[in-house]
């Protein structure tokens, strides 16, 4: 036999032995505190998966666990001899490649264990555990577990007494998921909701979709009677408007780009003129009568009187809606306002009014879609800066007054750090950008970094949900919406073959 044939036979034998030993590695788990465990398993036919559920059968009975780390490792287990002593024996170290991992015990006796046999949980085991341990509060049926087909997953509605951060890249399904959450909150809880809607995505929230069952559609119609949408282009009663006199002095100054020190004469003049409580800047000019040229020119040059947002009739101030107990969910269609100034003005005025009304301690969920536009980390003007300021205050202190935030954005870094870091709930959809993912891993330390790291693999509608909302950091798939999606649909037939 040639040396080459010899070598290849040795290699084949080495591989065969290695495979046999690798396959024989039992999936065994150990825990020294009964809460966290580590395990080793064969890579051949590996059935455990990151974020998935596992049954650990060992001392003290069976436990349910969740895998939070899973990686490949090399284990050296002695050496393999080939050839005879006469031919010159060859020793090769036997390097096994195995799976190693770690996880947490979700259910079972809280005692240490060693060498518990680990196997993937079957769907029913997970379903039964979720049902048995569900809190006695309202449960929000938002979809199912991503890794256990057919197992529904419900959020603990009580978790919305913490701020919630929802993020994912464009198209990951944030607005859709937000719709599912709002539907469930409206159906299952009594929490009041105010939605700042920069893209007009929730203007059809009150309407059931065509494809839902008639009974479900009817139930939604009834529940949605408390949903009020305010839009700039709506008929008089539903029009989105503001009164100049309702704005606080700093808001008026921000709109007029007045600095209380640098522009002290105009600032003081405005304060004096406001004693007449003019509804619009036109009234301001008319009623105050004797405005100085500078202030009049400023109002004219900034086109403030021409803004369409001013409520000229009795009805129509969105700030009054905030206090109207008949309104269960107020959708403020910022996207219907034609200018950026109006959008920023309304967002600022609403956030200011919510903050200034905090002493009433009426629980309200403040939903901000496209939060990077409403409360940006780097505001471009005084109005945005004030909106960001109010959001930061609500984030830091709002909870004790019943002001809860639900923020949605594509890029977490574009919202101020001290807003994001106040969020104790995370709904993370697909996030491909490595820098965004690293930021999310760092700031949401309550969510396992390994699961946050999976965000780049999520399909549309898949998410990691962690925090008080969820019994455990769960990988989920959002279910179907009952209500219509808003916004203008972009036709997708432009790529049709032959067109
Ligand atoms: N879970 C889902 N089931 C069915 N369709 C979905 C789901 N999630 C998203 N979609 C659809 O995918 C499209 C994009 O979703 P969506 O508008 O929610 O993305 P987004 O993350 O809000 O994007 P952007 O940041 O650009 O606003 C929509 O047409 C929506 O209907
Ligand atoms: Mg969106």
Coordinates of C-alpha atoms in Angstrom, one line a residue, residues 74-471:
X74 CA -14.0 22.4 20.3
X75 CA -13.3 19.8 22.9
X76 CA -10.1 17.7 22.9
X77 CA -10.8 14.2 24.2
X78 CA -7.5 12.3 24.2
X79 CA -5.8 10.9 21.0
X80 CA -6.2 8.3 18.4
X81 CA -3.4 5.9 17.5
X82 CA -3.0 4.5 14.0
X83 CA -0.5 2.1 12.5
X84 CA 1.6 -0.5 14.4
X85 CA 4.6 0.1 16.6
X86 CA 6.8 -1.5 13.8
X87 CA 5.6 0.9 11.0
X88 CA 5.9 3.9 13.3
X89 CA 2.6 4.6 15.1
X90 CA 0.8 7.9 14.4
X91 CA -1.0 9.7 17.2
X92 CA -3.6 12.3 16.4
X93 CA -5.4 14.3 19.0
X94 CA -9.1 13.8 18.8
X95 CA -10.7 17.3 18.4
X96 CA -14.4 17.1 18.7
X97 CA -16.7 19.9 17.5
X98 CA -19.7 20.2 19.7
X99 CA -22.5 22.6 20.6
X100 CA -22.2 24.5 23.8
X101 CA -24.7 26.8 25.3
X102 CA -26.5 28.3 28.2
X103 CA -30.0 29.3 29.2
X104 CA -32.4 30.1 32.0
X105 CA -34.8 27.9 33.8
X106 CA -38.3 29.3 33.3
X107 CA -40.3 26.7 35.3
X108 CA -39.4 23.9 37.6
X109 CA -37.8 23.3 41.0
X110 CA -35.3 26.0 41.9
X111 CA -32.6 23.7 42.9
X112 CA -29.2 23.0 41.3
X113 CA -28.9 20.0 39.0
X114 CA -26.2 18.1 37.1
X115 CA -26.3 16.1 33.9
X116 CA -30.0 16.7 33.2
X117 CA -31.0 15.4 29.7
X118 CA -31.9 18.3 27.5
X119 CA -34.4 18.0 24.7
X120 CA -36.4 20.6 22.7
X121 CA -39.8 21.2 24.4
X122 CA -42.8 20.1 22.5
X123 CA -45.3 22.7 21.4
X124 CA -47.9 21.7 24.0
X125 CA -45.5 21.8 26.9
X126 CA -44.8 25.5 26.0
X127 CA -48.4 26.3 25.4
X128 CA -49.5 24.7 28.8
X129 CA -46.7 26.6 30.6
X130 CA -47.7 29.9 29.1
X131 CA -51.3 29.4 30.0
X132 CA -50.6 28.2 33.5
X133 CA -48.3 31.2 34.3
X134 CA -50.3 33.9 32.6
X135 CA -51.0 36.9 34.9
X136 CA -54.5 37.6 36.1
X137 CA -54.5 40.9 34.2
X138 CA -55.7 41.6 30.7
X139 CA -53.8 39.7 28.1
X140 CA -53.1 41.2 24.7
X141 CA -53.2 38.5 22.0
X142 CA -50.6 39.9 19.6
X143 CA -49.6 36.8 17.7
X144 CA -47.7 33.6 18.3
X145 CA -44.2 32.3 19.3
X146 CA -41.9 32.4 16.3
X147 CA -40.2 29.2 17.2
X148 CA -43.3 27.2 18.3
X149 CA -45.8 27.2 15.5
X150 CA -49.3 27.5 16.7
X151 CA -48.5 28.6 20.2
X152 CA -50.3 31.9 20.8
X153 CA -48.4 34.6 22.7
X154 CA -50.1 37.3 24.8
X155 CA -48.6 40.3 26.4
X156 CA -49.3 41.4 30.0
X157 CA -51.4 44.6 29.6
X158 CA -50.1 45.7 33.0
X159 CA -46.7 46.1 31.4
X160 CA -47.8 49.2 29.7
X161 CA -47.3 51.1 32.9
X162 CA -43.7 51.2 31.8
X163 CA -42.4 53.1 28.7
X164 CA -42.1 50.9 25.6
X165 CA -39.7 51.2 22.7
X166 CA -40.5 49.6 19.4
X167 CA -37.8 49.7 16.8
X168 CA -36.9 48.1 13.5
X169 CA -35.7 49.1 10.1
X170 CA -38.0 50.5 7.4
X171 CA -40.5 47.8 6.3
X172 CA -39.8 45.5 9.3
X173 CA -43.5 45.9 10.3
X174 CA -43.4 48.5 13.1
X175 CA -46.5 50.4 12.1
X176 CA -48.4 47.2 11.5
X177 CA -47.3 45.8 14.9
X178 CA -48.2 49.1 16.5
X179 CA -51.7 48.7 15.0
X180 CA -52.0 45.2 16.5
X181 CA -51.0 46.5 19.9
X182 CA -53.4 49.4 19.7
X183 CA -56.3 47.1 18.7
X184 CA -55.6 44.8 21.6
X185 CA -55.2 47.7 24.1
X186 CA -58.6 49.1 22.9
X187 CA -60.3 45.7 23.0
X188 CA -58.9 44.4 26.3
X189 CA -58.1 47.4 28.5
X190 CA -59.5 50.8 29.5
X191 CA -56.3 52.7 29.0
X192 CA -56.7 56.0 27.1
X193 CA -54.5 56.4 24.1
X194 CA -53.2 59.5 22.3
X195 CA -51.4 58.7 19.0
X196 CA -49.1 61.2 17.3
X197 CA -49.2 59.9 13.8
X198 CA -46.7 61.6 11.4
X199 CA -47.4 59.3 8.5
X200 CA -51.2 59.2 8.7
X201 CA -50.9 55.5 9.3
X202 CA -53.7 55.2 11.9
X203 CA -56.4 57.4 10.3
X204 CA -58.4 54.3 9.4
X205 CA -58.0 52.6 12.8
X206 CA -61.7 52.6 13.5
X207 CA -62.6 50.7 10.3
X208 CA -62.4 46.9 10.2
X209 CA -60.6 45.2 7.3
X210 CA -62.6 43.6 4.6
X211 CA -61.2 40.2 5.2
X212 CA -62.1 39.9 8.9
X213 CA -65.1 37.8 10.0
X214 CA -68.4 39.7 10.3
X215 CA -68.7 39.2 14.1
X216 CA -65.2 40.4 14.6
X217 CA -65.8 43.4 12.3
X218 CA -68.9 44.3 14.3
X219 CA -67.1 43.9 17.7
X220 CA -64.3 46.2 16.3
X221 CA -66.8 48.8 15.0
X222 CA -68.4 49.0 18.5
X223 CA -65.1 49.3 20.3
X224 CA -63.8 51.8 17.8
X225 CA -66.6 54.2 18.6
X226 CA -64.3 55.8 21.1
X227 CA -61.6 56.4 18.4
X228 CA -61.4 59.9 17.2
X229 CA -59.2 61.0 14.3
X230 CA -58.2 64.6 13.9
X231 CA -56.9 65.6 10.5
X232 CA -56.2 68.9 8.8
X233 CA -58.2 68.0 5.8
X234 CA -61.2 66.6 7.7
X235 CA -64.6 68.2 7.8
X236 CA -65.1 70.9 10.5
X237 CA -66.0 68.7 13.5
X238 CA -63.0 66.4 13.0
X239 CA -60.5 69.1 11.9
X240 CA -57.1 69.2 13.5
X241 CA -56.8 72.7 14.9
X242 CA -55.1 74.7 17.6
X243 CA -55.7 78.1 19.1
X244 CA -52.8 80.5 19.4
X245 CA -54.1 81.5 22.9
X246 CA -53.8 78.0 24.1
X247 CA -50.2 77.8 23.5
X248 CA -47.9 78.4 26.4
X249 CA -45.7 81.6 26.3
X250 CA -42.6 79.5 25.5
X251 CA -44.4 77.7 22.7
X252 CA -45.6 80.9 21.2
X253 CA -42.0 82.3 21.4
X254 CA -40.6 79.1 19.8
X255 CA -43.1 79.5 16.9
X256 CA -42.1 83.1 16.5
X257 CA -38.4 82.3 17.0
X258 CA -38.3 84.8 19.9
X259 CA -35.7 84.6 22.5
X260 CA -36.7 86.0 25.9
X261 CA -33.4 87.7 26.3
X262 CA -32.1 88.5 22.8
X263 CA -35.6 89.7 21.7
X264 CA -36.7 91.0 25.0
X265 CA -38.8 93.9 23.7
X266 CA -40.8 91.8 21.3
X267 CA -41.1 89.0 23.8
X268 CA -42.6 91.3 26.5
X269 CA -44.8 92.9 23.9
X270 CA -46.2 89.5 22.9
X271 CA -46.9 88.6 26.6
X272 CA -48.8 91.9 27.0
X273 CA -50.8 91.4 23.8
X274 CA -51.7 87.9 24.9
X275 CA -53.7 89.3 27.8
X276 CA -56.5 89.8 25.3
X277 CA -56.4 86.0 24.6
X278 CA -56.5 86.2 20.8
X279 CA -57.3 82.9 19.2
X280 CA -55.2 83.3 16.1
X281 CA -52.2 85.4 15.2
X282 CA -54.6 87.5 13.1
X283 CA -56.6 88.2 16.2
X284 CA -53.4 89.0 17.9
X285 CA -52.6 91.6 15.4
X286 CA -56.2 93.0 15.4
X287 CA -57.0 92.9 19.1
X288 CA -53.8 94.1 20.4
X289 CA -54.1 96.9 17.8
X290 CA -50.9 98.6 18.6
X291 CA -48.3 95.9 18.0
X292 CA -44.9 97.4 17.3
X293 CA -43.6 97.1 13.7
X294 CA -41.1 94.5 14.7
X295 CA -43.5 92.0 16.2
X296 CA -46.0 92.6 13.4
X297 CA -43.3 92.1 10.8
X298 CA -42.1 89.0 12.5
X299 CA -45.6 87.5 12.4
X300 CA -46.0 88.4 8.8
X301 CA -42.6 87.3 7.6
X302 CA -42.8 84.0 9.3
X303 CA -46.2 83.5 7.6
X304 CA -47.6 82.5 11.0
X305 CA -51.1 83.9 10.3
X306 CA -51.3 81.9 7.1
X307 CA -50.9 78.5 8.8
X308 CA -54.0 76.4 8.2
X309 CA -53.8 74.9 11.7
X310 CA -55.4 77.7 13.6
X311 CA -58.9 76.8 14.9
X312 CA -61.1 79.7 14.0
X313 CA -64.4 78.2 15.1
X314 CA -65.6 77.3 18.5
X315 CA -64.9 73.6 18.0
X316 CA -61.7 72.2 16.8
X317 CA -58.9 72.5 19.3
X318 CA -57.0 69.2 19.6
X319 CA -55.9 70.2 23.1
X320 CA -59.5 70.2 24.2
X321 CA -59.8 66.6 22.9
X322 CA -57.0 65.6 25.2
X323 CA -59.3 66.3 28.2
X324 CA -62.5 64.9 26.7
X325 CA -63.4 61.7 28.6
X326 CA -65.6 60.4 25.8
X327 CA -62.5 60.0 23.6
X328 CA -60.9 56.7 24.3
X329 CA -58.2 56.9 21.5
X330 CA -57.3 60.2 19.9
X331 CA -55.3 59.9 16.6
X332 CA -53.6 63.1 15.7
X333 CA -52.9 63.0 12.0
X334 CA -49.7 65.1 11.9
X335 CA -49.2 63.8 8.4
X336 CA -52.2 65.7 7.2
X337 CA -50.7 69.1 8.1
X338 CA -49.1 70.6 5.1
X339 CA -46.0 72.2 6.7
X340 CA -43.2 70.9 9.0
X341 CA -43.8 74.0 11.2
X342 CA -47.4 73.0 11.8
X343 CA -46.5 69.3 12.4
X344 CA -43.9 70.4 15.0
X345 CA -46.2 72.9 16.5
X346 CA -49.0 70.5 17.1
X347 CA -46.7 67.7 18.4
X348 CA -45.1 70.2 20.8
X349 CA -48.4 71.6 21.9
X350 CA -49.8 68.1 22.6
X351 CA -46.8 66.9 24.5
X352 CA -46.7 70.1 26.5
X353 CA -50.4 69.8 27.3
X354 CA -50.0 66.2 28.4
X355 CA -47.1 67.1 30.6
X356 CA -48.7 70.2 32.0
X357 CA -51.8 68.2 32.8
X358 CA -49.9 65.5 34.7
X359 CA -51.2 66.5 38.1
X360 CA -54.6 65.1 37.1
X361 CA -53.0 61.6 37.1
X362 CA -55.2 60.2 34.4
X363 CA -53.4 57.2 32.9
X364 CA -52.8 57.7 29.2
X365 CA -50.6 55.9 26.7
X366 CA -48.8 58.4 24.5
X367 CA -47.9 56.7 21.2
X368 CA -45.4 58.4 19.0
X369 CA -44.8 56.7 15.6
X370 CA -41.7 57.9 13.7
X371 CA -40.4 59.2 17.1
X372 CA -37.2 60.3 15.5
X373 CA -39.2 63.0 13.7
X374 CA -41.3 64.1 16.6
X375 CA -38.7 64.1 19.4
X376 CA -35.3 64.0 17.6
X377 CA -32.1 63.6 19.5
X378 CA -30.7 66.6 17.4
X379 CA -33.7 69.0 17.0
X380 CA -33.5 71.4 14.1
X381 CA -35.5 74.2 15.6
X382 CA -37.0 75.5 18.8
X383 CA -40.3 73.8 18.4
X384 CA -38.7 70.3 17.9
X385 CA -36.3 71.1 20.8
X386 CA -39.3 71.7 23.0
X387 CA -41.1 68.5 21.8
X388 CA -37.9 66.6 22.7
X389 CA -37.7 68.3 26.0
X390 CA -41.3 67.3 27.0
X391 CA -40.7 63.8 25.8
X392 CA -37.6 63.6 28.0
X393 CA -39.6 64.8 31.0
X394 CA -42.4 62.4 30.4
X395 CA -39.8 59.6 29.9
X396 CA -38.1 60.5 33.2
X397 CA -41.0 61.4 35.4
X398 CA -44.2 60.7 33.6
X399 CA -44.8 57.2 34.9
X400 CA -45.8 58.3 38.4
X401 CA -48.4 60.6 36.8
X402 CA -49.8 57.9 34.6
X403 CA -48.1 59.2 31.4
X404 CA -46.7 56.1 29.6
X405 CA -44.8 56.3 26.3
X406 CA -44.9 53.9 23.4
X407 CA -42.3 55.1 20.9
X408 CA -41.6 53.6 17.5
X409 CA -38.6 54.4 15.3
X410 CA -36.3 53.0 12.7
X411 CA -33.1 54.1 14.4
X412 CA -32.8 54.1 18.2
X413 CA -29.9 56.5 18.2
X414 CA -32.0 59.2 16.6
X415 CA -34.1 59.5 19.7
X416 CA -32.4 61.0 22.8
X417 CA -30.5 58.4 24.9
X418 CA -32.2 59.5 28.1
X419 CA -35.6 58.8 26.5
X420 CA -34.6 55.3 25.2
X421 CA -32.9 54.3 28.4
X422 CA -36.1 55.0 30.3
X423 CA -38.0 52.4 28.3
X424 CA -38.4 49.2 30.3
X425 CA -40.2 47.3 27.5
X426 CA -38.7 46.5 24.1
X427 CA -40.3 45.3 20.9
X428 CA -37.5 44.8 18.5
X429 CA -38.2 44.0 14.9
X430 CA -35.7 43.4 12.1
X431 CA -32.6 45.5 12.5
X432 CA -29.9 45.0 9.9
X433 CA -27.6 47.9 10.6
X434 CA -24.8 46.6 12.8
X435 CA -24.3 50.0 14.6
X436 CA -28.1 50.1 15.5
X437 CA -28.0 46.5 16.7
X438 CA -24.9 47.2 18.9
X439 CA -26.6 50.3 20.3
X440 CA -29.8 48.3 21.0
X441 CA -27.7 45.5 22.7
X442 CA -26.1 48.1 25.0
X443 CA -29.1 50.2 26.0
X444 CA -31.6 47.4 26.4
X445 CA -29.5 45.4 28.8
X446 CA -32.7 43.7 30.2
X447 CA -33.0 41.8 26.9
X448 CA -30.5 39.0 26.4
X449 CA -27.8 40.3 24.0
X450 CA -27.8 37.0 22.1
X451 CA -31.5 37.4 21.2
X452 CA -31.1 41.1 20.3
X453 CA -28.3 39.8 18.0
X454 CA -30.9 37.7 16.1
X455 CA -32.7 40.9 14.9
X456 CA -30.8 40.9 11.6
X457 CA -32.4 37.5 10.8
X458 CA -36.0 38.4 11.6
X459 CA -38.6 38.3 8.8
X460 CA -41.2 41.0 8.5
X461 CA -43.5 40.9 11.5
X462 CA -41.1 38.9 13.7
X463 CA -39.9 40.5 16.9
X464 CA -38.2 40.0 20.2
X465 CA -40.3 41.3 23.0
X466 CA -38.8 41.8 26.4
X467 CA -39.5 43.7 29.6
X468 CA -42.5 43.8 31.9
X469 CA -44.8 43.3 28.9
X470 CA -43.6 39.7 28.4
X471 CA -43.3 36.8 30.8

